[in-house]
Amino acid sequence: MLDALKTELLESIAAAGDLAALEDVRVAALGKKGRITTLMKALGGLDAETRKERGAALNVVKDEVAEAIEVRRAALRDVALAVRLDSERIDVTLPVRPESQGTIHPISQTMDELVAIFAEMGFVVADGPDIEGDFYNFTALNMPPEHPARQMHDTFYLPPAANGETRVLRTHTSPVQIRTMLTQKPPIRIIAPGRTYRSDYDMTHTPMFHQVEALVVDETTHMGHLRGCISDFCRAFFDVDDLPVRFRPSFFPFTEPSAEVDIGCARKGGELKLGNYGDWLEILGCGMVHPRVLEMSGIDPTRYQGFAFGMGIERIAMLKYGIPDLRTFFEADLRWLKHYGFVPLDIPNVAHGAGA
Ligand code: DAH
């Protein structure tokens, strides 16, 4: 009779097609009211001799059944896992899905390119707030309250801070120079890409635009370093090895001497080409940090010199990618983004010509 029970139970264990069915079999055999459990309970009513014999036999059956359940459970688990792995299989070597719609905005792409190129030269990224104090945006950059250069910035003024300080939307990224020098000791080598604001709007001006600022301060920094750094950057960014780069004397209150930088180009039939073609195009302002700016930022000008430059990001992106109208950058037109945007995985890298 025990043999018959054992055979029957082993058969139903083998027949259980999944973990839930197997659990039902286990409860019916070994659960509180299971058939083997019931037989165990009945042993108490037998005489000592028979109980011993039958008890031992029952125990053997019980252990065999329990073990068979465990073995079957492990097998069913393996099968369930294999089925799941099969249904969730992903081929990670497949290319990006062609139907992906999102693109990286040319401003973000250009900023990533700038960071990649300057990181290679040992610069680190710094930033500052869009809402600036008058001191950082103007005064510490050698533009005291009545300075005429302040008028050129078409500044958006905000209500004053609680302490009475005049607040503005920063008109350039140059205040990050001041913040960096006030909190770091030389040697300093930073770039600061970010948003800037001026109250102006036409084909070549939008009230919000982007700049990147660079600052290097050390004991032996000179104009030669400035020239080399900017020339290397221009050639890497525009991916033209023999790109002519010209430094033209200029004026900024926060640098002395100051220069504007032109790159070589050709303008033919409304088309612009970059390279050694005899014509020039201005792309940035630069200079040696004015000793008064160093001093106001807590750096000893008798010991340290620095160079700095600032550049409009839309402008260099328009030149590199042939985008004709500045205002389109901020219209959020999906057709424009599709045309001028970048594939998300196309991460700029100097070895690839910084995304060129
Ligand atoms: N801040 C200037 C502007 O917005 C650009 C600039 C010129 C930045 C010369 C500099 C610099 O760091 O040295 O027009």
Short mmCIF file of C-alpha atoms and ligand atoms in Angstrom, two decimals:
data_model
loop_
_atom_site.label_atom_id
_atom_site.label_comp_id
_atom_site.label_asym_id
_atom_site.label_seq_id
_atom_site.Cartn_x
_atom_site.Cartn_y
_atom_site.Cartn_z
CA MET A 1 0.00 0.00 0.00
CA LEU A 2 2.89 2.39 0.80
CA ASP A 3 4.58 1.46 -2.44
CA ALA A 4 1.47 2.33 -4.39
CA LEU A 5 1.27 5.71 -2.62
CA LYS A 6 4.92 6.42 -3.29
CA THR A 7 4.59 5.57 -6.99
CA GLU A 8 1.53 7.72 -7.31
CA LEU A 9 3.17 10.69 -5.61
CA LEU A 10 6.38 10.40 -7.65
CA GLU A 11 4.30 10.31 -10.80
CA SER A 12 2.40 13.45 -9.91
CA ILE A 13 5.71 15.18 -9.02
CA ALA A 14 7.10 14.29 -12.43
CA ALA A 15 3.89 15.46 -14.07
CA ALA A 16 3.86 18.91 -12.36
CA GLY A 17 4.39 21.32 -15.26
CA ASP A 18 5.26 24.41 -13.26
CA LEU A 19 6.21 25.55 -9.76
CA ALA A 20 2.60 26.22 -8.72
CA ALA A 21 1.45 22.72 -9.71
CA LEU A 22 4.42 21.23 -7.86
CA GLU A 23 3.50 23.18 -4.73
CA ASP A 24 -0.03 21.71 -4.91
CA VAL A 25 1.46 18.21 -5.03
CA ARG A 26 3.68 19.00 -2.05
CA VAL A 27 0.78 20.29 0.05
CA ALA A 28 -1.38 17.26 -0.84
CA ALA A 29 1.40 14.90 0.30
CA LEU A 30 3.38 16.64 3.04
CA GLY A 31 1.21 19.58 4.10
CA LYS A 32 -0.62 19.67 7.44
CA LYS A 33 -3.48 17.56 6.04
CA GLY A 34 -1.37 15.81 3.42
CA ARG A 35 -1.64 12.10 2.84
CA ILE A 36 1.77 11.20 4.28
CA THR A 37 1.24 13.53 7.24
CA THR A 38 -2.11 11.86 7.96
CA LEU A 39 -0.51 8.41 7.87
CA MET A 40 2.20 9.66 10.26
CA LYS A 41 -0.43 10.90 12.68
CA ALA A 42 -2.22 7.51 12.57
CA LEU A 43 0.94 5.73 13.82
CA GLY A 44 0.02 6.69 17.41
CA GLY A 45 -2.88 4.20 17.43
CA LEU A 46 -0.72 1.18 16.58
CA ASP A 47 1.04 -1.24 18.91
CA ALA A 48 4.71 -0.56 19.56
CA GLU A 49 6.17 -3.19 17.25
CA THR A 50 4.02 -2.34 14.20
CA ARG A 51 4.48 1.37 14.83
CA LYS A 52 8.26 1.04 14.69
CA GLU A 53 8.20 -0.91 11.46
CA ARG A 54 5.59 1.19 9.74
CA GLY A 55 7.10 4.42 11.05
CA ALA A 56 10.47 3.57 9.54
CA ALA A 57 8.89 2.65 6.20
CA LEU A 58 6.81 5.82 6.17
CA ASN A 59 9.88 7.93 6.91
CA VAL A 60 11.69 6.44 3.93
CA VAL A 61 8.75 7.26 1.66
CA LYS A 62 8.45 10.75 3.13
CA ASP A 63 12.17 11.49 2.54
CA GLU A 64 12.05 10.13 -0.99
CA VAL A 65 9.01 12.22 -1.84
CA ALA A 66 10.52 15.37 -0.27
CA GLU A 67 13.71 14.88 -2.21
CA ALA A 68 11.90 14.27 -5.47
CA ILE A 69 10.00 17.51 -4.93
CA GLU A 70 13.25 19.43 -4.40
CA VAL A 71 14.86 17.97 -7.49
CA ARG A 72 11.79 18.75 -9.57
CA ARG A 73 11.60 22.27 -8.13
CA ALA A 74 15.20 23.00 -9.14
CA ALA A 75 14.56 21.69 -12.64
CA LEU A 76 11.40 23.76 -13.04
CA ARG A 77 13.27 26.87 -11.83
CA ASP A 78 15.98 26.33 -14.45
CA VAL A 79 13.36 25.95 -17.15
CA ALA A 80 11.54 29.12 -16.01
CA LEU A 81 14.80 31.09 -16.03
CA ALA A 82 15.77 29.80 -19.46
CA VAL A 83 12.36 30.77 -20.86
CA ARG A 84 12.67 34.26 -19.34
CA LEU A 85 16.23 34.79 -20.60
CA ASP A 86 15.13 33.72 -24.02
CA SER A 87 12.16 36.09 -24.12
CA GLU A 88 14.19 39.03 -22.77
CA ARG A 89 17.21 38.54 -25.00
CA ILE A 90 18.85 41.78 -26.24
CA ASP A 91 21.54 41.90 -28.89
CA VAL A 92 23.72 44.69 -27.51
CA THR A 93 25.79 44.72 -30.69
CA LEU A 94 22.89 46.02 -32.78
CA PRO A 95 23.28 49.62 -34.01
CA VAL A 96 21.18 52.46 -32.51
CA ARG A 97 17.55 52.10 -33.51
CA PRO A 98 16.93 54.08 -36.68
CA GLU A 99 13.55 55.18 -35.41
CA SER A 100 15.12 57.14 -32.49
CA GLN A 101 13.88 60.73 -32.84
CA GLY A 102 15.80 62.81 -30.30
CA THR A 103 18.85 64.82 -31.29
CA ILE A 104 21.47 66.79 -29.39
CA HIS A 105 21.07 70.55 -29.87
CA PRO A 106 24.02 72.14 -31.74
CA ILE A 107 24.74 74.35 -28.69
CA SER A 108 25.10 71.31 -26.42
CA GLN A 109 27.19 69.53 -29.04
CA THR A 110 29.47 72.54 -29.47
CA MET A 111 29.90 72.90 -25.70
CA ASP A 112 30.84 69.22 -25.47
CA GLU A 113 33.37 69.75 -28.24
CA LEU A 114 34.87 72.77 -26.45
CA VAL A 115 35.16 70.79 -23.24
CA ALA A 116 36.78 67.85 -25.06
CA ILE A 117 39.39 70.05 -26.74
CA PHE A 118 40.25 72.14 -23.68
CA ALA A 119 40.24 69.13 -21.33
CA GLU A 120 42.95 67.67 -23.56
CA MET A 121 44.99 70.86 -22.90
CA GLY A 122 44.51 70.45 -19.11
CA PHE A 123 41.62 72.86 -18.52
CA VAL A 124 38.84 72.07 -16.05
CA VAL A 125 35.25 73.28 -16.32
CA ALA A 126 34.07 76.03 -13.96
CA ASP A 127 30.73 77.77 -13.69
CA GLY A 128 28.91 80.63 -12.05
CA PRO A 129 25.32 81.85 -11.60
CA ASP A 130 23.21 83.41 -14.37
CA ILE A 131 22.04 86.05 -11.88
CA GLU A 132 25.19 87.98 -10.98
CA GLY A 133 26.12 90.75 -8.63
CA ASP A 134 27.20 94.03 -10.18
CA PHE A 135 30.62 93.51 -8.55
CA TYR A 136 31.37 90.25 -10.42
CA ASN A 137 29.83 91.24 -13.76
CA PHE A 138 31.41 94.71 -13.92
CA THR A 139 33.34 96.24 -11.03
CA ALA A 140 35.86 93.47 -10.44
CA LEU A 141 36.41 93.32 -14.21
CA ASN A 142 37.75 96.85 -14.03
CA MET A 143 34.46 98.52 -14.99
CA PRO A 144 33.64 100.84 -12.07
CA PRO A 145 30.09 102.27 -11.86
CA GLU A 146 30.49 105.15 -14.34
CA HIS A 147 32.62 103.20 -16.84
CA PRO A 148 31.47 103.73 -20.44
CA ALA A 149 31.95 100.03 -21.35
CA ARG A 150 28.96 99.23 -19.13
CA GLN A 151 26.72 100.97 -21.66
CA MET A 152 27.80 98.57 -24.41
CA HIS A 153 26.34 95.59 -22.60
CA ASP A 154 22.57 96.32 -22.86
CA THR A 155 22.21 94.89 -19.37
CA PHE A 156 19.04 93.35 -17.92
CA TYR A 157 18.82 94.74 -14.39
CA LEU A 158 16.98 92.86 -11.62
CA PRO A 159 15.60 94.15 -8.30
CA PRO A 160 18.51 94.60 -5.85
CA ALA A 161 19.54 91.81 -3.46
CA ALA A 162 18.56 91.98 0.25
CA ASN A 163 21.92 93.62 1.04
CA GLY A 164 21.24 96.35 -1.53
CA GLU A 165 23.67 95.05 -4.16
CA THR A 166 22.62 95.62 -7.76
CA ARG A 167 21.83 92.35 -9.51
CA VAL A 168 21.96 91.67 -13.24
CA LEU A 169 21.55 88.78 -15.64
CA ARG A 170 25.20 88.23 -16.46
CA THR A 171 26.11 89.95 -19.73
CA HIS A 172 29.14 87.71 -20.30
CA THR A 173 30.89 84.68 -18.79
CA SER A 174 33.83 86.81 -17.59
CA PRO A 175 32.48 87.04 -13.98
CA VAL A 176 33.39 83.34 -13.66
CA GLN A 177 37.03 84.49 -13.90
CA ILE A 178 36.55 86.56 -10.75
CA ARG A 179 34.71 83.81 -8.87
CA THR A 180 37.44 81.31 -9.78
CA MET A 181 40.32 83.56 -8.74
CA LEU A 182 38.62 84.43 -5.44
CA THR A 183 38.25 80.75 -4.53
CA GLN A 184 41.27 79.02 -6.10
CA LYS A 185 45.00 79.48 -5.90
CA PRO A 186 47.16 79.56 -9.05
CA PRO A 187 48.02 77.68 -11.15
CA ILE A 188 44.51 78.15 -12.59
CA ARG A 189 43.37 76.73 -15.92
CA ILE A 190 39.58 76.82 -16.43
CA ILE A 191 36.95 77.14 -19.11
CA ALA A 192 33.44 78.28 -18.30
CA PRO A 193 30.73 77.67 -20.88
CA GLY A 194 27.28 79.03 -20.08
CA ARG A 195 24.31 81.30 -20.74
CA THR A 196 24.61 85.06 -21.03
CA TYR A 197 21.98 87.80 -21.52
CA ARG A 198 21.71 91.15 -23.27
CA SER A 199 18.68 93.19 -24.22
CA ASP A 200 19.08 92.94 -27.98
CA TYR A 201 17.26 91.10 -30.79
CA ASP A 202 17.94 90.89 -34.55
CA MET A 203 19.52 88.52 -37.13
CA THR A 204 22.73 88.27 -35.09
CA HIS A 205 21.55 88.94 -31.51
CA THR A 206 19.18 87.12 -29.15
CA PRO A 207 18.45 88.21 -25.55
CA MET A 208 19.89 84.91 -24.30
CA PHE A 209 22.97 83.44 -25.89
CA HIS A 210 26.02 81.41 -24.85
CA GLN A 211 29.66 82.16 -24.31
CA VAL A 212 32.70 80.25 -23.22
CA GLU A 213 35.32 81.91 -21.07
CA ALA A 214 38.88 80.69 -20.57
CA LEU A 215 41.31 81.74 -17.86
CA VAL A 216 44.90 80.72 -17.18
CA VAL A 217 46.89 82.17 -14.28
CA ASP A 218 50.43 81.17 -13.36
CA GLU A 219 53.82 82.70 -12.55
CA THR A 220 55.24 82.66 -16.05
CA THR A 221 52.13 82.95 -18.23
CA HIS A 222 52.67 85.24 -21.23
CA MET A 223 51.15 86.35 -24.53
CA GLY A 224 52.92 83.51 -26.37
CA HIS A 225 50.92 80.99 -24.35
CA LEU A 226 47.73 82.85 -25.22
CA ARG A 227 48.54 82.77 -28.93
CA GLY A 228 49.51 79.10 -28.96
CA CYS A 229 46.48 78.04 -26.97
CA ILE A 230 43.98 79.93 -29.14
CA SER A 231 45.60 78.91 -32.44
CA ASP A 232 45.61 75.24 -31.43
CA PHE A 233 42.01 75.49 -30.31
CA CYS A 234 40.82 77.11 -33.56
CA ARG A 235 42.57 74.53 -35.73
CA ALA A 236 41.21 71.63 -33.67
CA PHE A 237 37.68 72.99 -33.42
CA PHE A 238 37.25 73.91 -37.08
CA ASP A 239 39.30 70.88 -38.13
CA VAL A 240 41.47 72.87 -40.55
CA ASP A 241 45.17 72.15 -39.91
CA ASP A 242 46.56 75.25 -41.63
CA LEU A 243 43.80 77.64 -40.53
CA PRO A 244 45.32 81.14 -40.38
CA VAL A 245 44.78 82.76 -36.95
CA ARG A 246 45.45 86.51 -36.63
CA PHE A 247 45.71 88.62 -33.44
CA ARG A 248 44.59 92.22 -33.86
CA PRO A 249 45.10 94.84 -31.10
CA SER A 250 41.84 95.78 -29.38
CA PHE A 251 40.46 97.03 -26.08
CA PHE A 252 38.72 95.37 -23.15
CA PRO A 253 38.72 96.95 -19.68
CA PHE A 254 39.69 93.65 -18.04
CA THR A 255 42.74 92.81 -20.19
CA GLU A 256 45.96 94.64 -21.04
CA PRO A 257 47.11 94.22 -23.72
CA SER A 258 43.90 93.10 -25.44
CA ALA A 259 43.35 91.54 -28.84
CA GLU A 260 40.65 90.27 -31.12
CA VAL A 261 41.24 87.06 -33.01
CA ASP A 262 40.38 86.55 -36.68
CA ILE A 263 40.49 83.31 -38.62
CA GLY A 264 41.12 82.91 -42.34
CA CYS A 265 38.13 82.54 -44.64
CA ALA A 266 36.74 83.12 -48.12
CA ARG A 267 33.40 84.80 -48.89
CA LYS A 268 32.30 83.83 -52.37
CA GLY A 269 28.77 83.95 -53.77
CA GLY A 270 27.20 84.20 -50.33
CA GLU A 271 29.11 81.14 -49.12
CA LEU A 272 31.67 81.16 -46.34
CA LYS A 273 34.67 78.81 -46.34
CA LEU A 274 37.25 78.59 -43.55
CA GLY A 275 40.92 78.27 -44.45
CA ASN A 276 43.84 80.09 -46.03
CA TYR A 277 41.91 82.16 -48.61
CA GLY A 278 43.05 85.70 -47.77
CA ASP A 279 39.92 87.05 -46.08
CA TRP A 280 39.34 87.34 -42.29
CA LEU A 281 36.53 86.71 -39.83
CA GLU A 282 36.52 87.81 -36.18
CA ILE A 283 35.73 85.08 -33.66
CA LEU A 284 36.80 86.07 -30.14
CA GLY A 285 38.24 88.59 -27.70
CA CYS A 286 41.26 87.95 -25.50
CA GLY A 287 44.16 89.45 -23.60
CA MET A 288 46.45 89.36 -20.61
CA VAL A 289 44.43 89.70 -17.40
CA HIS A 290 44.63 93.32 -16.20
CA PRO A 291 46.74 93.64 -13.00
CA ARG A 292 43.85 95.49 -11.33
CA VAL A 293 41.54 92.52 -12.05
CA LEU A 294 44.06 90.13 -10.48
CA GLU A 295 44.35 92.42 -7.49
CA MET A 296 40.58 92.76 -6.98
CA SER A 297 40.35 88.94 -7.14
CA GLY A 298 42.94 88.48 -4.40
CA ILE A 299 45.87 87.47 -6.62
CA ASP A 300 49.24 89.21 -6.35
CA PRO A 301 49.91 90.85 -9.75
CA THR A 302 53.63 91.22 -9.03
CA ARG A 303 53.93 87.45 -8.84
CA TYR A 304 51.27 86.14 -11.24
CA GLN A 305 50.14 86.85 -14.77
CA GLY A 306 47.21 85.41 -16.62
CA PHE A 307 45.52 85.30 -19.98
CA ALA A 308 41.83 85.08 -20.76
CA PHE A 309 39.50 84.88 -23.69
CA GLY A 310 35.80 84.87 -24.34
CA MET A 311 33.88 83.56 -27.32
CA GLY A 312 30.28 83.36 -28.51
CA ILE A 313 29.22 79.72 -28.77
CA GLU A 314 26.37 80.26 -31.28
CA ARG A 315 28.78 82.15 -33.52
CA ILE A 316 31.37 79.37 -33.72
CA ALA A 317 28.63 76.74 -34.05
CA MET A 318 27.07 78.69 -36.97
CA LEU A 319 30.48 78.88 -38.67
CA LYS A 320 31.33 75.24 -38.17
CA TYR A 321 27.95 73.78 -39.05
CA GLY A 322 26.75 76.30 -41.64
CA ILE A 323 23.72 77.51 -39.67
CA PRO A 324 22.68 80.85 -41.22
CA ASP A 325 20.32 82.49 -38.66
CA LEU A 326 21.05 82.83 -34.94
CA ARG A 327 17.39 83.14 -33.95
CA THR A 328 16.56 79.63 -35.16
CA PHE A 329 18.68 78.17 -32.33
CA PHE A 330 15.95 79.04 -29.84
CA GLU A 331 12.75 78.43 -31.79
CA ALA A 332 12.53 74.76 -30.75
CA ASP A 333 11.45 73.83 -34.29
CA LEU A 334 11.58 70.04 -34.56
CA ARG A 335 12.44 70.15 -38.27
CA TRP A 336 15.41 72.40 -37.51
CA LEU A 337 16.55 70.11 -34.67
CA LYS A 338 16.28 67.09 -36.93
CA HIS A 339 18.37 68.80 -39.58
CA TYR A 340 21.07 70.43 -37.44
CA GLY A 341 20.94 68.17 -34.33
CA PHE A 342 23.41 65.40 -33.52
CA VAL A 343 23.00 61.69 -32.84
CA PRO A 344 23.01 61.21 -29.05
CA LEU A 345 25.81 58.65 -29.11
CA ASP A 346 28.07 60.82 -31.27
CA ILE A 347 30.04 62.02 -28.25
CA PRO A 348 32.76 64.56 -29.12
CA ASN A 349 36.26 63.26 -28.77
CA VAL A 350 39.53 64.87 -29.82
CA ALA A 351 40.69 61.71 -31.55
CA HIS A 352 37.67 61.99 -33.88
CA GLY A 353 38.35 65.64 -34.66
CA ALA A 354 36.08 66.72 -31.76
CA GLY A 355 32.92 65.63 -33.49
CA ALA A 356 33.82 67.03 -36.90
N1 DAH B 1 33.60 89.37 -22.06
C1 DAH B 1 33.85 89.84 -23.41
C2 DAH B 1 32.49 90.07 -24.12
O1 DAH B 1 31.52 89.55 -23.70
C3 DAH B 1 34.65 88.84 -24.19
C4 DAH B 1 36.05 88.73 -23.69
C5 DAH B 1 37.03 89.51 -24.21
C6 DAH B 1 36.38 87.86 -22.67
C7 DAH B 1 38.34 89.46 -23.78
C8 DAH B 1 37.68 87.77 -22.20
C9 DAH B 1 38.66 88.58 -22.77
O2 DAH B 1 38.06 86.93 -21.25
O3 DAH B 1 39.94 88.50 -22.32
O4 DAH B 1 32.46 90.76 -25.08
#
